[in-house]
Amino acid sequence: DGGITQSPKYLFRKEGQNVTLSCEQNLNHDAMYWYRQDPGQGLRLIYYSQIVNDFQKGDIAEGYSVSREKKESFPLTVTSAQKNPTAFYLCASSTFGQGHVEAFFGQGTRLTVV
Amino acid sequence: DQQVKQNSPSLSVQEGRISILNCDYTNSMFDYFLWYKKYPAEGPTFLISISSIKDKNEDGRFTVFLNKSAKHLSLHIVPSQPGDSAVYFCAASLTSGTYKYIFGTGTRLKVLA
């Protein structure tokens, strides 16, 4: 079954710690994305990558970092510099350069800072 | 600056009636528009889309209308069913250049039995 897997589903972090959220896809998609969902604010784009070894900042990249060393993997690190990291994080992927296509989402990771 | 806006945070509709969800955008360069449905603690699932060269796209009970001059799109669900109760996000994308999806803030639809 093709899809996007995010792990873990729930994550707790102490203030001042970095934490990495995993996102893996077996859809052979070139493009991958990280979004953050907060109540009343929809989905806001953190980072996106259109090809391996390349990525761009989205609208709210401060306090986050990513890497794209493999086509199927796009991990997101929430650093201690992120002022309000408690949120629901969503990873997505899509084909790239093939016209009008939809993005497919994982099931999300709920991060809570304690 | 919110490029994609959903001004109604919530909507309640009786089962069997029509649900109309609205979305406005500001960037005239967007050329593809999508609607996603989302349940709590789950990822959004793709529902229906429309290219900027069309003004209507229909898929079963779901129809999306696009008014480019008004920079407005809407999703019609007819007839509405209790299982349609969820948060609906509209999204816009550019299929050239930066190629990313910009989402609205969502509308929570509640279909009353």
PDB file of C-alpha atoms in Angstrom:
ATOM      1  CA  ASP A   1       0.000   0.000   0.000  1.00  0.00           C
ATOM      2  CA  GLY A   2       1.419   3.359  -1.058  1.00  0.00           C
ATOM      3  CA  GLY A   3       1.209   6.256   1.316  1.00  0.00           C
ATOM      4  CA  ILE A   4       2.819   8.686   3.707  1.00  0.00           C
ATOM      5  CA  THR A   5       3.829   7.614   7.185  1.00  0.00           C
ATOM      6  CA  GLN A   6       4.410  10.072   9.974  1.00  0.00           C
ATOM      7  CA  SER A   7       5.859   8.988  13.282  1.00  0.00           C
ATOM      8  CA  PRO A   8       5.314   9.166  16.118  1.00  0.00           C
ATOM      9  CA  LYS A   9       1.612  10.020  16.315  1.00  0.00           C
ATOM     10  CA  TYR A  10       2.057  11.738  19.688  1.00  0.00           C
ATOM     11  CA  LEU A  11       5.248  13.373  20.926  1.00  0.00           C
ATOM     12  CA  PHE A  12       6.075  15.144  24.144  1.00  0.00           C
ATOM     13  CA  ARG A  13       9.045  17.432  24.491  1.00  0.00           C
ATOM     14  CA  LYS A  14      10.529  19.356  27.345  1.00  0.00           C
ATOM     15  CA  GLU A  15      11.179  23.033  26.833  1.00  0.00           C
ATOM     16  CA  GLY A  16      14.640  23.674  25.440  1.00  0.00           C
ATOM     17  CA  GLN A  17      14.936  20.325  23.676  1.00  0.00           C
ATOM     18  CA  ASN A  18      15.118  19.702  19.950  1.00  0.00           C
ATOM     19  CA  VAL A  19      12.858  17.020  18.520  1.00  0.00           C
ATOM     20  CA  THR A  20      12.668  15.406  15.086  1.00  0.00           C
ATOM     21  CA  LEU A  21       9.436  14.346  13.384  1.00  0.00           C
ATOM     22  CA  SER A  22       9.667  11.606  10.806  1.00  0.00           C
ATOM     23  CA  CYS A  23       7.950  11.573   7.403  1.00  0.00           C
ATOM     24  CA  GLU A  24       8.386   8.767   4.896  1.00  0.00           C
ATOM     25  CA  GLN A  25       6.572   8.240   1.598  1.00  0.00           C
ATOM     26  CA  ASN A  26       6.578   5.341  -0.863  1.00  0.00           C
ATOM     27  CA  LEU A  27       4.581   7.115  -3.564  1.00  0.00           C
ATOM     28  CA  ASN A  28       7.710   7.992  -5.554  1.00  0.00           C
ATOM     29  CA  HIS A  29       6.805  11.668  -5.214  1.00  0.00           C
ATOM     30  CA  ASP A  30       9.445  14.300  -5.856  1.00  0.00           C
ATOM     31  CA  ALA A  31       7.913  17.060  -3.737  1.00  0.00           C
ATOM     32  CA  MET A  32       7.351  16.960   0.010  1.00  0.00           C
ATOM     33  CA  TYR A  33       5.917  19.509   2.422  1.00  0.00           C
ATOM     34  CA  TRP A  34       5.567  20.226   6.130  1.00  0.00           C
ATOM     35  CA  TYR A  35       2.554  22.076   7.482  1.00  0.00           C
ATOM     36  CA  ARG A  36       1.540  23.095  10.947  1.00  0.00           C
ATOM     37  CA  GLN A  37      -2.079  23.256  12.097  1.00  0.00           C
ATOM     38  CA  ASP A  38      -3.218  25.475  14.950  1.00  0.00           C
ATOM     39  CA  PRO A  39      -6.833  26.148  15.926  1.00  0.00           C
ATOM     40  CA  GLY A  40      -8.339  28.870  13.734  1.00  0.00           C
ATOM     41  CA  GLN A  41      -5.220  29.228  11.588  1.00  0.00           C
ATOM     42  CA  GLY A  42      -5.582  26.492   9.051  1.00  0.00           C
ATOM     43  CA  LEU A  43      -2.527  24.788   7.615  1.00  0.00           C
ATOM     44  CA  ARG A  44       0.569  26.921   7.446  1.00  0.00           C
ATOM     45  CA  LEU A  45       3.545  25.915   5.329  1.00  0.00           C
ATOM     46  CA  ILE A  46       6.808  25.422   7.217  1.00  0.00           C
ATOM     47  CA  TYR A  47       9.190  24.003   4.604  1.00  0.00           C
ATOM     48  CA  TYR A  48       8.912  22.304   1.246  1.00  0.00           C
ATOM     49  CA  SER A  49      11.215  20.379  -1.015  1.00  0.00           C
ATOM     50  CA  GLN A  50      10.815  19.805  -4.732  1.00  0.00           C
ATOM     51  CA  ILE A  51      13.834  17.569  -5.200  1.00  0.00           C
ATOM     52  CA  VAL A  52      16.402  15.664  -3.202  1.00  0.00           C
ATOM     53  CA  ASN A  53      19.053  17.811  -1.513  1.00  0.00           C
ATOM     54  CA  ASP A  54      17.024  20.980  -2.023  1.00  0.00           C
ATOM     55  CA  PHE A  55      14.365  22.661   0.121  1.00  0.00           C
ATOM     56  CA  GLN A  56      12.812  26.088   0.607  1.00  0.00           C
ATOM     57  CA  LYS A  57      11.364  27.971   3.543  1.00  0.00           C
ATOM     58  CA  GLY A  58       7.633  28.337   3.766  1.00  0.00           C
ATOM     59  CA  ASP A  59       5.711  31.021   5.621  1.00  0.00           C
ATOM     60  CA  ILE A  60       6.703  30.028   9.172  1.00  0.00           C
ATOM     61  CA  ALA A  61      10.162  28.424   8.930  1.00  0.00           C
ATOM     62  CA  GLU A  62      11.718  30.142  11.955  1.00  0.00           C
ATOM     63  CA  GLY A  63      12.671  27.642  14.654  1.00  0.00           C
ATOM     64  CA  TYR A  64      12.467  24.657  12.286  1.00  0.00           C
ATOM     65  CA  SER A  65      14.970  22.802  10.129  1.00  0.00           C
ATOM     66  CA  VAL A  66      14.647  20.042   7.527  1.00  0.00           C
ATOM     67  CA  SER A  67      16.787  17.783   5.391  1.00  0.00           C
ATOM     68  CA  ARG A  68      16.092  15.909   2.162  1.00  0.00           C
ATOM     69  CA  GLU A  69      18.842  13.371   1.735  1.00  0.00           C
ATOM     70  CA  LYS A  70      16.562  10.720   0.246  1.00  0.00           C
ATOM     71  CA  LYS A  71      13.574  11.053  -2.061  1.00  0.00           C
ATOM     72  CA  GLU A  72      11.292   9.152   0.298  1.00  0.00           C
ATOM     73  CA  SER A  73      12.211  10.957   3.529  1.00  0.00           C
ATOM     74  CA  PHE A  74      11.727  14.537   4.734  1.00  0.00           C
ATOM     75  CA  PRO A  75      12.318  14.823   8.509  1.00  0.00           C
ATOM     76  CA  LEU A  76      11.425  18.000  10.371  1.00  0.00           C
ATOM     77  CA  THR A  77      13.383  19.160  13.424  1.00  0.00           C
ATOM     78  CA  VAL A  78      11.639  21.469  15.850  1.00  0.00           C
ATOM     79  CA  THR A  79      14.405  23.365  17.591  1.00  0.00           C
ATOM     80  CA  SER A  80      14.460  25.108  20.940  1.00  0.00           C
ATOM     81  CA  ALA A  81      14.283  28.389  19.010  1.00  0.00           C
ATOM     82  CA  GLN A  82      10.655  27.706  18.078  1.00  0.00           C
ATOM     83  CA  LYS A  83       8.697  29.816  20.555  1.00  0.00           C
ATOM     84  CA  ASN A  84       5.388  27.991  20.423  1.00  0.00           C
ATOM     85  CA  PRO A  85       5.978  24.454  19.146  1.00  0.00           C
ATOM     86  CA  THR A  86       2.843  22.775  20.525  1.00  0.00           C
ATOM     87  CA  ALA A  87       0.761  21.999  17.425  1.00  0.00           C
ATOM     88  CA  PHE A  88      -0.391  19.316  15.012  1.00  0.00           C
ATOM     89  CA  TYR A  89       2.210  18.735  12.298  1.00  0.00           C
ATOM     90  CA  LEU A  90       1.306  17.389   8.869  1.00  0.00           C
ATOM     91  CA  CYS A  91       3.584  16.069   6.170  1.00  0.00           C
ATOM     92  CA  ALA A  92       2.474  15.874   2.549  1.00  0.00           C
ATOM     93  CA  SER A  93       3.878  14.873  -0.816  1.00  0.00           C
ATOM     94  CA  SER A  94       3.029  15.307  -4.468  1.00  0.00           C
ATOM     95  CA  THR A  95       4.452  14.760  -7.902  1.00  0.00           C
ATOM     96  CA  PHE A  96       6.302  17.727  -9.305  1.00  0.00           C
ATOM     97  CA  GLY A  97       6.330  19.318 -12.720  1.00  0.00           C
ATOM     98  CA  GLN A  98       3.421  17.270 -14.027  1.00  0.00           C
ATOM     99  CA  GLY A  99       0.728  19.918 -14.028  1.00  0.00           C
ATOM    100  CA  HIS A 100      -2.293  19.850 -11.786  1.00  0.00           C
ATOM    101  CA  VAL A 101      -1.924  17.282  -9.069  1.00  0.00           C
ATOM    102  CA  GLU A 102      -3.103  16.982  -5.508  1.00  0.00           C
ATOM    103  CA  ALA A 103      -0.972  16.609  -2.418  1.00  0.00           C
ATOM    104  CA  PHE A 104      -1.341  13.537  -0.230  1.00  0.00           C
ATOM    105  CA  PHE A 105      -1.093  13.868   3.529  1.00  0.00           C
ATOM    106  CA  GLY A 106       0.124  11.702   6.355  1.00  0.00           C
ATOM    107  CA  GLN A 107      -1.870  11.173   9.534  1.00  0.00           C
ATOM    108  CA  GLY A 108      -0.032  13.857  11.461  1.00  0.00           C
ATOM    109  CA  THR A 109       2.061  14.144  14.629  1.00  0.00           C
ATOM    110  CA  ARG A 110       0.726  15.915  17.687  1.00  0.00           C
ATOM    111  CA  LEU A 111       3.632  17.636  19.448  1.00  0.00           C
ATOM    112  CA  THR A 112       3.171  18.865  22.987  1.00  0.00           C
ATOM    113  CA  VAL A 113       5.762  20.814  24.928  1.00  0.00           C
ATOM    114  CA  VAL A 114       5.658  20.063  28.642  1.00  0.00           C
TER     115      VAL A 114
ATOM    116  CA  ASP B   1      -0.916  38.207   4.462  1.00  0.00           C
ATOM    117  CA  GLN B   2      -3.494  35.470   4.001  1.00  0.00           C
ATOM    118  CA  GLN B   3      -3.584  34.591   0.301  1.00  0.00           C
ATOM    119  CA  VAL B   4      -6.412  32.080   0.699  1.00  0.00           C
ATOM    120  CA  LYS B   5      -9.308  32.959   2.976  1.00  0.00           C
ATOM    121  CA  GLN B   6     -12.280  31.058   4.312  1.00  0.00           C
ATOM    122  CA  ASN B   7     -14.338  33.655   6.104  1.00  0.00           C
ATOM    123  CA  SER B   8     -16.876  31.295   7.653  1.00  0.00           C
ATOM    124  CA  PRO B   9     -15.302  29.290  10.479  1.00  0.00           C
ATOM    125  CA  SER B  10     -18.381  27.103  10.841  1.00  0.00           C
ATOM    126  CA  LEU B  11     -21.569  26.063   9.056  1.00  0.00           C
ATOM    127  CA  SER B  12     -24.527  23.951  10.144  1.00  0.00           C
ATOM    128  CA  VAL B  13     -26.852  22.329   7.631  1.00  0.00           C
ATOM    129  CA  GLN B  14     -29.760  19.919   7.862  1.00  0.00           C
ATOM    130  CA  GLU B  15     -29.276  16.451   6.422  1.00  0.00           C
ATOM    131  CA  GLY B  16     -30.440  16.299   2.815  1.00  0.00           C
ATOM    132  CA  ARG B  17     -30.001  20.018   2.196  1.00  0.00           C
ATOM    133  CA  ILE B  18     -27.229  21.755   0.284  1.00  0.00           C
ATOM    134  CA  SER B  19     -23.984  22.782   1.975  1.00  0.00           C
ATOM    135  CA  ILE B  20     -22.098  25.690   0.415  1.00  0.00           C
ATOM    136  CA  LEU B  21     -18.575  26.402   1.554  1.00  0.00           C
ATOM    137  CA  ASN B  22     -16.808  29.507   0.280  1.00  0.00           C
ATOM    138  CA  CYS B  23     -13.210  30.481  -0.328  1.00  0.00           C
ATOM    139  CA  ASP B  24     -11.549  33.656  -1.583  1.00  0.00           C
ATOM    140  CA  TYR B  25      -8.022  34.152  -2.840  1.00  0.00           C
ATOM    141  CA  THR B  26      -5.885  37.157  -3.608  1.00  0.00           C
ATOM    142  CA  ASN B  27      -3.158  35.902  -5.946  1.00  0.00           C
ATOM    143  CA  SER B  28      -4.347  35.908  -9.556  1.00  0.00           C
ATOM    144  CA  MET B  29      -1.423  33.645 -10.498  1.00  0.00           C
ATOM    145  CA  PHE B  30      -2.938  30.629  -8.759  1.00  0.00           C
ATOM    146  CA  ASP B  31      -3.938  28.141 -11.438  1.00  0.00           C
ATOM    147  CA  TYR B  32      -5.205  25.141  -9.510  1.00  0.00           C
ATOM    148  CA  PHE B  33      -7.614  24.949  -6.613  1.00  0.00           C
ATOM    149  CA  LEU B  34      -8.384  22.051  -4.309  1.00  0.00           C
ATOM    150  CA  TRP B  35     -10.732  21.125  -1.499  1.00  0.00           C
ATOM    151  CA  TYR B  36      -9.709  18.835   1.334  1.00  0.00           C
ATOM    152  CA  LYS B  37     -11.749  17.241   4.088  1.00  0.00           C
ATOM    153  CA  LYS B  38     -10.276  16.720   7.525  1.00  0.00           C
ATOM    154  CA  TYR B  39     -11.371  14.832  10.609  1.00  0.00           C
ATOM    155  CA  PRO B  40      -9.850  15.574  14.041  1.00  0.00           C
ATOM    156  CA  ALA B  41      -6.380  14.121  14.641  1.00  0.00           C
ATOM    157  CA  GLU B  42      -6.142  12.892  11.047  1.00  0.00           C
ATOM    158  CA  GLY B  43      -4.492  14.159   7.905  1.00  0.00           C
ATOM    159  CA  PRO B  44      -6.595  15.955   5.279  1.00  0.00           C
ATOM    160  CA  THR B  45      -7.934  13.873   2.412  1.00  0.00           C
ATOM    161  CA  PHE B  46      -8.331  15.221  -1.090  1.00  0.00           C
ATOM    162  CA  LEU B  47     -11.915  15.804  -2.170  1.00  0.00           C
ATOM    163  CA  ILE B  48     -12.140  17.646  -5.477  1.00  0.00           C
ATOM    164  CA  SER B  49     -10.181  20.151  -7.520  1.00  0.00           C
ATOM    165  CA  ILE B  50     -10.544  22.597 -10.390  1.00  0.00           C
ATOM    166  CA  SER B  51      -8.171  24.103 -12.878  1.00  0.00           C
ATOM    167  CA  SER B  52      -8.242  27.842 -13.471  1.00  0.00           C
ATOM    168  CA  ILE B  53      -9.314  27.264 -17.078  1.00  0.00           C
ATOM    169  CA  LYS B  54     -12.627  25.806 -15.905  1.00  0.00           C
ATOM    170  CA  ASP B  55     -15.508  27.292 -13.966  1.00  0.00           C
ATOM    171  CA  LYS B  56     -17.100  24.098 -12.673  1.00  0.00           C
ATOM    172  CA  ASN B  57     -16.100  20.580 -11.765  1.00  0.00           C
ATOM    173  CA  GLU B  58     -18.468  17.922 -10.493  1.00  0.00           C
ATOM    174  CA  ASP B  59     -17.853  14.608  -8.750  1.00  0.00           C
ATOM    175  CA  GLY B  60     -20.912  12.861  -7.394  1.00  0.00           C
ATOM    176  CA  ARG B  61     -22.433  14.933  -4.604  1.00  0.00           C
ATOM    177  CA  PHE B  62     -19.566  17.444  -4.734  1.00  0.00           C
ATOM    178  CA  THR B  63     -19.305  20.378  -7.136  1.00  0.00           C
ATOM    179  CA  VAL B  64     -16.699  23.108  -7.118  1.00  0.00           C
ATOM    180  CA  PHE B  65     -17.363  26.452  -8.800  1.00  0.00           C
ATOM    181  CA  LEU B  66     -14.658  28.944  -9.716  1.00  0.00           C
ATOM    182  CA  ASN B  67     -15.246  32.647 -10.412  1.00  0.00           C
ATOM    183  CA  LYS B  68     -11.881  33.970 -11.532  1.00  0.00           C
ATOM    184  CA  SER B  69     -12.971  37.568 -11.913  1.00  0.00           C
ATOM    185  CA  ALA B  70     -14.125  37.594  -8.290  1.00  0.00           C
ATOM    186  CA  LYS B  71     -11.229  35.382  -7.126  1.00  0.00           C
ATOM    187  CA  HIS B  72     -13.775  33.169  -5.429  1.00  0.00           C
ATOM    188  CA  LEU B  73     -14.505  29.478  -5.326  1.00  0.00           C
ATOM    189  CA  SER B  74     -17.161  27.472  -3.617  1.00  0.00           C
ATOM    190  CA  LEU B  75     -17.842  23.844  -2.776  1.00  0.00           C
ATOM    191  CA  HIS B  76     -21.404  22.564  -2.993  1.00  0.00           C
ATOM    192  CA  ILE B  77     -22.411  19.320  -1.304  1.00  0.00           C
ATOM    193  CA  VAL B  78     -25.808  17.973  -2.327  1.00  0.00           C
ATOM    194  CA  PRO B  79     -27.417  16.235  -0.533  1.00  0.00           C
ATOM    195  CA  SER B  80     -25.514  16.745   2.706  1.00  0.00           C
ATOM    196  CA  GLN B  81     -25.053  13.693   4.910  1.00  0.00           C
ATOM    197  CA  PRO B  82     -24.038  13.380   8.579  1.00  0.00           C
ATOM    198  CA  GLY B  83     -20.785  11.726   7.471  1.00  0.00           C
ATOM    199  CA  ASP B  84     -19.862  14.962   5.705  1.00  0.00           C
ATOM    200  CA  SER B  85     -19.375  16.624   9.090  1.00  0.00           C
ATOM    201  CA  ALA B  86     -15.700  17.634   9.144  1.00  0.00           C
ATOM    202  CA  VAL B  87     -13.423  20.608   8.592  1.00  0.00           C
ATOM    203  CA  TYR B  88     -13.057  21.594   4.943  1.00  0.00           C
ATOM    204  CA  PHE B  89      -9.970  23.374   3.677  1.00  0.00           C
ATOM    205  CA  CYS B  90      -9.601  25.055   0.346  1.00  0.00           C
ATOM    206  CA  ALA B  91      -6.138  25.294  -1.145  1.00  0.00           C
ATOM    207  CA  ALA B  92      -4.545  27.022  -4.097  1.00  0.00           C
ATOM    208  CA  SER B  93      -1.396  26.246  -5.975  1.00  0.00           C
ATOM    209  CA  LEU B  94       0.887  27.421  -8.725  1.00  0.00           C
ATOM    210  CA  THR B  95       1.887  24.590 -11.027  1.00  0.00           C
ATOM    211  CA  SER B  96       4.989  26.381 -12.130  1.00  0.00           C
ATOM    212  CA  GLY B  97       7.745  28.140 -10.275  1.00  0.00           C
ATOM    213  CA  THR B  98       7.592  27.541  -6.563  1.00  0.00           C
ATOM    214  CA  TYR B  99       4.905  24.863  -6.819  1.00  0.00           C
ATOM    215  CA  LYS B 100       3.444  24.862  -3.332  1.00  0.00           C
ATOM    216  CA  TYR B 101      -0.014  24.590  -1.839  1.00  0.00           C
ATOM    217  CA  ILE B 102      -1.477  27.473   0.178  1.00  0.00           C
ATOM    218  CA  PHE B 103      -4.359  26.589   2.471  1.00  0.00           C
ATOM    219  CA  GLY B 104      -7.215  28.565   3.924  1.00  0.00           C
ATOM    220  CA  THR B 105      -8.164  28.530   7.596  1.00  0.00           C
ATOM    221  CA  GLY B 106     -10.905  25.936   7.193  1.00  0.00           C
ATOM    222  CA  THR B 107     -14.672  25.775   7.677  1.00  0.00           C
ATOM    223  CA  ARG B 108     -16.164  23.322  10.152  1.00  0.00           C
ATOM    224  CA  LEU B 109     -19.279  21.767   8.614  1.00  0.00           C
ATOM    225  CA  LYS B 110     -21.843  20.121  10.829  1.00  0.00           C
ATOM    226  CA  VAL B 111     -24.635  18.187   9.145  1.00  0.00           C
ATOM    227  CA  LEU B 112     -27.569  17.720  11.462  1.00  0.00           C
ATOM    228  CA  ALA B 113     -29.568  14.491  11.260  1.00  0.00           C
TER     229      ALA B 113
END
